């Protein structure tokens, strides 16, 4: 398997005052022809949103959108009638399908929220929009968060893609492998 390493300081960035974003792939005003996607993984943004601020109502379609807060909480509202808070112990999946609108704001008026915004191109276009979120207690080792069939109590998406998180301490190591022969493996180091 071919390995390519991108350092954190090589990502695209944006600073809008209320939003500081780091882009793993070309996004918004950042364009790098060598970083447009990784297979069906289209967006992996590491976003920091100031207290009380956020993204107003905006549309999406034909995208599997996964949000994973790592610090703080997000308030989510959408055109399907959901109005929920997503904490750093939870993961959210929104299958945009035929189209929906949503808004996300920092749930705190005093603390910054940090979250990963992940977009994956769906296997099938124009599916019925869907929303789900679930708490995952953090544990050592590997933990499956998102999969195409909801295995191991993960959230499901309409694509052959798996999202796991690994927590290793000290000199621990882990072994990673692709779930399917033609799938690649994208590793994002959050800390360490």
CSV table of C-alpha atoms in Angstrom, one decimal:
chain,number,residue,atom,x,y,z
A,1,UNK,CA,0.0,0.0,0.0
A,2,UNK,CA,1.3,3.4,-1.0
A,3,UNK,CA,1.8,5.8,2.0
A,4,UNK,CA,1.6,9.6,1.8
A,5,UNK,CA,2.0,11.8,4.9
A,6,UNK,CA,0.6,15.3,5.2
A,7,UNK,CA,1.6,17.3,8.3
A,8,UNK,CA,-0.9,19.4,10.2
A,9,UNK,CA,0.8,22.7,9.1
A,10,UNK,CA,0.3,21.7,5.4
A,11,UNK,CA,-3.5,21.8,5.6
A,12,UNK,CA,-5.5,24.6,4.1
A,13,UNK,CA,-6.8,27.1,6.7
A,14,UNK,CA,-9.5,29.8,7.1
A,15,UNK,CA,-9.9,32.3,9.9
A,16,UNK,CA,-13.3,34.1,9.9
A,17,UNK,CA,-12.9,35.3,13.5
A,18,UNK,CA,-15.8,33.2,14.8
A,19,UNK,CA,-14.6,30.2,12.8
A,20,UNK,CA,-11.1,28.8,12.5
A,21,UNK,CA,-11.0,25.9,10.1
A,22,UNK,CA,-8.3,23.5,8.9
A,23,UNK,CA,-9.0,21.7,5.6
A,24,UNK,CA,-7.5,18.3,4.8
A,25,UNK,CA,-8.9,18.6,1.3
A,26,UNK,CA,-9.7,21.4,-1.1
A,27,UNK,CA,-12.7,23.3,0.4
A,28,UNK,CA,-14.3,26.7,0.1
A,29,UNK,CA,-11.6,29.2,-0.9
A,30,UNK,CA,-8.7,26.7,-0.4
A,31,UNK,CA,-7.7,24.7,-3.4
A,32,UNK,CA,-4.9,22.3,-3.8
A,33,UNK,CA,-5.1,20.0,-6.9
A,34,UNK,CA,-3.1,17.3,-4.9
A,35,UNK,CA,-5.7,17.3,-2.1
A,36,UNK,CA,-9.2,17.2,-3.6
A,37,UNK,CA,-10.4,14.0,-1.9
A,38,UNK,CA,-9.4,10.5,-0.8
A,39,UNK,CA,-11.7,8.0,-2.6
A,40,UNK,CA,-15.2,8.8,-1.4
A,41,UNK,CA,-13.9,11.0,1.5
A,42,UNK,CA,-14.5,14.5,0.2
A,43,UNK,CA,-14.2,16.7,3.3
A,44,UNK,CA,-12.3,16.4,6.6
A,45,UNK,CA,-12.4,19.7,8.3
A,46,UNK,CA,-11.1,20.4,11.8
A,47,UNK,CA,-13.3,23.3,12.9
A,48,UNK,CA,-13.1,25.6,15.9
A,49,UNK,CA,-16.2,27.7,16.5
A,50,UNK,CA,-16.3,30.6,18.9
A,51,UNK,CA,-18.8,30.7,21.8
A,52,UNK,CA,-22.4,31.4,20.7
A,53,UNK,CA,-21.5,31.4,17.0
A,54,UNK,CA,-22.1,29.0,14.2
A,55,UNK,CA,-23.4,28.1,10.7
A,56,UNK,CA,-26.8,29.6,9.9
A,57,UNK,CA,-29.5,27.7,7.9
A,58,UNK,CA,-27.9,26.3,4.7
A,59,UNK,CA,-28.7,23.5,2.2
A,60,UNK,CA,-27.0,20.1,1.5
A,61,UNK,CA,-27.8,17.3,-0.8
A,62,UNK,CA,-26.3,13.9,-1.9
A,63,UNK,CA,-23.7,13.8,0.8
A,64,UNK,CA,-23.2,11.7,4.0
A,65,UNK,CA,-22.2,14.3,6.6
A,66,UNK,CA,-20.6,13.1,9.9
A,67,UNK,CA,-19.9,15.5,12.8
A,68,UNK,CA,-17.7,14.5,15.7
A,69,UNK,CA,-17.2,17.1,18.4
A,70,UNK,CA,-13.9,16.7,20.4
A,71,UNK,CA,-14.3,19.6,22.8
A,72,UNK,CA,-17.6,21.3,23.7
A,73,UNK,CA,-21.0,20.8,22.1
A,74,UNK,CA,-22.9,21.7,18.9
A,75,UNK,CA,-26.6,22.7,18.7
A,76,UNK,CA,-28.2,21.2,15.6
A,77,UNK,CA,-31.5,22.0,13.9
A,78,UNK,CA,-32.7,20.8,10.5
A,79,UNK,CA,-35.6,20.8,8.1
A,80,UNK,CA,-36.5,17.2,9.1
A,81,UNK,CA,-37.6,18.6,12.5
A,82,UNK,CA,-34.5,17.7,14.6
A,83,UNK,CA,-33.3,20.1,17.3
A,84,UNK,CA,-30.6,18.5,19.4
A,85,UNK,CA,-27.3,19.1,21.1
A,86,UNK,CA,-24.4,17.0,20.1
A,87,UNK,CA,-21.7,16.6,22.8
A,88,UNK,CA,-18.1,15.5,22.7
A,89,UNK,CA,-19.2,12.0,23.7
A,90,UNK,CA,-21.5,11.7,20.6
A,91,UNK,CA,-21.3,11.3,16.8
A,92,UNK,CA,-23.8,12.6,14.4
A,93,UNK,CA,-24.7,11.3,10.9
A,94,UNK,CA,-26.8,13.3,8.5
A,95,UNK,CA,-27.6,11.7,5.1
A,96,UNK,CA,-28.5,14.7,2.9
A,97,UNK,CA,-29.9,12.7,0.0
A,98,UNK,CA,-32.6,14.5,-2.0
A,99,UNK,CA,-31.9,17.7,0.1
A,100,UNK,CA,-32.3,19.3,3.4
A,101,UNK,CA,-31.4,22.4,5.3
A,102,UNK,CA,-29.7,22.6,8.7
A,103,UNK,CA,-27.9,25.0,11.1
A,104,UNK,CA,-25.2,24.2,13.6
A,105,UNK,CA,-24.1,26.5,16.4
A,106,UNK,CA,-21.8,26.3,19.4
A,107,UNK,CA,-24.1,25.3,22.2
A,108,UNK,CA,-22.0,27.3,24.7
A,109,UNK,CA,-22.1,31.1,25.2
A,110,UNK,CA,-18.7,31.0,26.9
A,111,UNK,CA,-16.5,28.2,25.5
A,112,UNK,CA,-15.2,27.3,22.1
A,113,UNK,CA,-16.3,24.1,20.3
A,114,UNK,CA,-14.0,21.9,18.2
A,115,UNK,CA,-15.4,19.3,15.9
A,116,UNK,CA,-14.6,17.3,12.8
A,117,UNK,CA,-16.8,17.8,9.8
A,118,UNK,CA,-16.6,14.8,7.5
A,119,UNK,CA,-18.3,14.5,4.1
A,120,UNK,CA,-18.5,11.2,2.2
A,121,UNK,CA,-20.0,10.9,-1.3
A,122,UNK,CA,-22.9,8.5,-1.0
A,123,UNK,CA,-23.2,5.2,-2.9
A,124,UNK,CA,-26.7,6.1,-4.2
A,125,UNK,CA,-27.8,9.6,-5.1
A,126,UNK,CA,-31.2,11.1,-4.1
A,127,UNK,CA,-31.9,8.8,-1.2
A,128,UNK,CA,-34.4,9.9,1.5
A,129,UNK,CA,-32.7,12.3,4.0
A,130,UNK,CA,-31.9,10.8,7.4
A,131,UNK,CA,-30.5,11.9,10.7
A,132,UNK,CA,-29.0,9.9,13.6
A,133,UNK,CA,-26.7,10.6,16.6
A,134,UNK,CA,-25.3,8.3,19.3
A,135,UNK,CA,-23.2,8.5,22.3
A,136,UNK,CA,-19.9,6.5,22.3
A,137,UNK,CA,-18.1,6.1,25.6
A,138,UNK,CA,-14.4,6.6,24.9
A,139,UNK,CA,-12.2,3.5,25.5
A,140,UNK,CA,-8.7,2.4,24.9
A,141,UNK,CA,-7.9,0.7,21.6
A,142,UNK,CA,-10.1,0.9,18.5
A,143,UNK,CA,-13.8,1.8,18.4
A,144,UNK,CA,-16.0,1.7,15.3
A,145,UNK,CA,-18.2,4.8,15.0
A,146,UNK,CA,-19.6,4.7,11.5
A,147,UNK,CA,-20.1,1.9,9.0
A,148,UNK,CA,-22.2,0.9,5.9
A,149,UNK,CA,-24.3,-1.5,7.9
A,150,UNK,CA,-24.3,-0.3,11.5
A,151,UNK,CA,-22.0,-3.2,12.7
A,152,UNK,CA,-20.9,-3.2,16.3
A,153,UNK,CA,-23.6,-0.7,17.2
A,154,UNK,CA,-22.0,2.0,14.9
A,155,UNK,CA,-24.0,4.6,13.0
A,156,UNK,CA,-24.7,3.6,9.4
A,157,UNK,CA,-24.1,5.6,6.2
A,158,UNK,CA,-25.0,4.8,2.6
A,159,UNK,CA,-21.4,4.1,1.5
A,160,UNK,CA,-18.7,1.5,1.8
A,161,UNK,CA,-16.8,3.5,4.3
A,162,UNK,CA,-15.9,3.0,8.0
A,163,UNK,CA,-14.8,5.6,10.6
A,164,UNK,CA,-13.1,4.4,13.7
A,165,UNK,CA,-11.2,6.2,16.5
A,166,UNK,CA,-8.2,4.8,18.2
A,167,UNK,CA,-7.0,5.8,21.6
A,168,UNK,CA,-3.5,4.7,22.5
A,169,UNK,CA,-1.5,5.6,25.6
A,170,UNK,CA,2.2,5.6,26.2
A,171,UNK,CA,4.0,3.0,24.1
A,172,UNK,CA,0.8,1.2,23.0
A,173,UNK,CA,0.5,0.4,19.3
A,174,UNK,CA,-2.3,-0.7,17.1
A,175,UNK,CA,-2.7,-2.4,13.8
A,176,UNK,CA,-4.9,-1.0,11.0
A,177,UNK,CA,-6.1,-2.6,7.8
A,178,UNK,CA,-8.6,-1.8,5.0
A,179,UNK,CA,-12.0,-3.4,5.3
A,180,UNK,CA,-12.3,-4.1,1.6
A,181,UNK,CA,-9.6,-5.0,-0.9
A,182,UNK,CA,-10.1,-1.8,-3.1
A,183,UNK,CA,-10.5,0.6,-0.1
A,184,UNK,CA,-7.7,2.8,1.0
A,185,UNK,CA,-6.9,3.7,4.6
A,186,UNK,CA,-6.9,7.3,5.7
A,187,UNK,CA,-5.4,8.0,9.2
A,188,UNK,CA,-5.8,11.4,10.9
A,189,UNK,CA,-3.8,11.9,14.1
A,190,UNK,CA,-5.8,14.1,16.4
A,191,UNK,CA,-3.3,14.4,19.2
A,192,UNK,CA,0.2,13.2,19.8
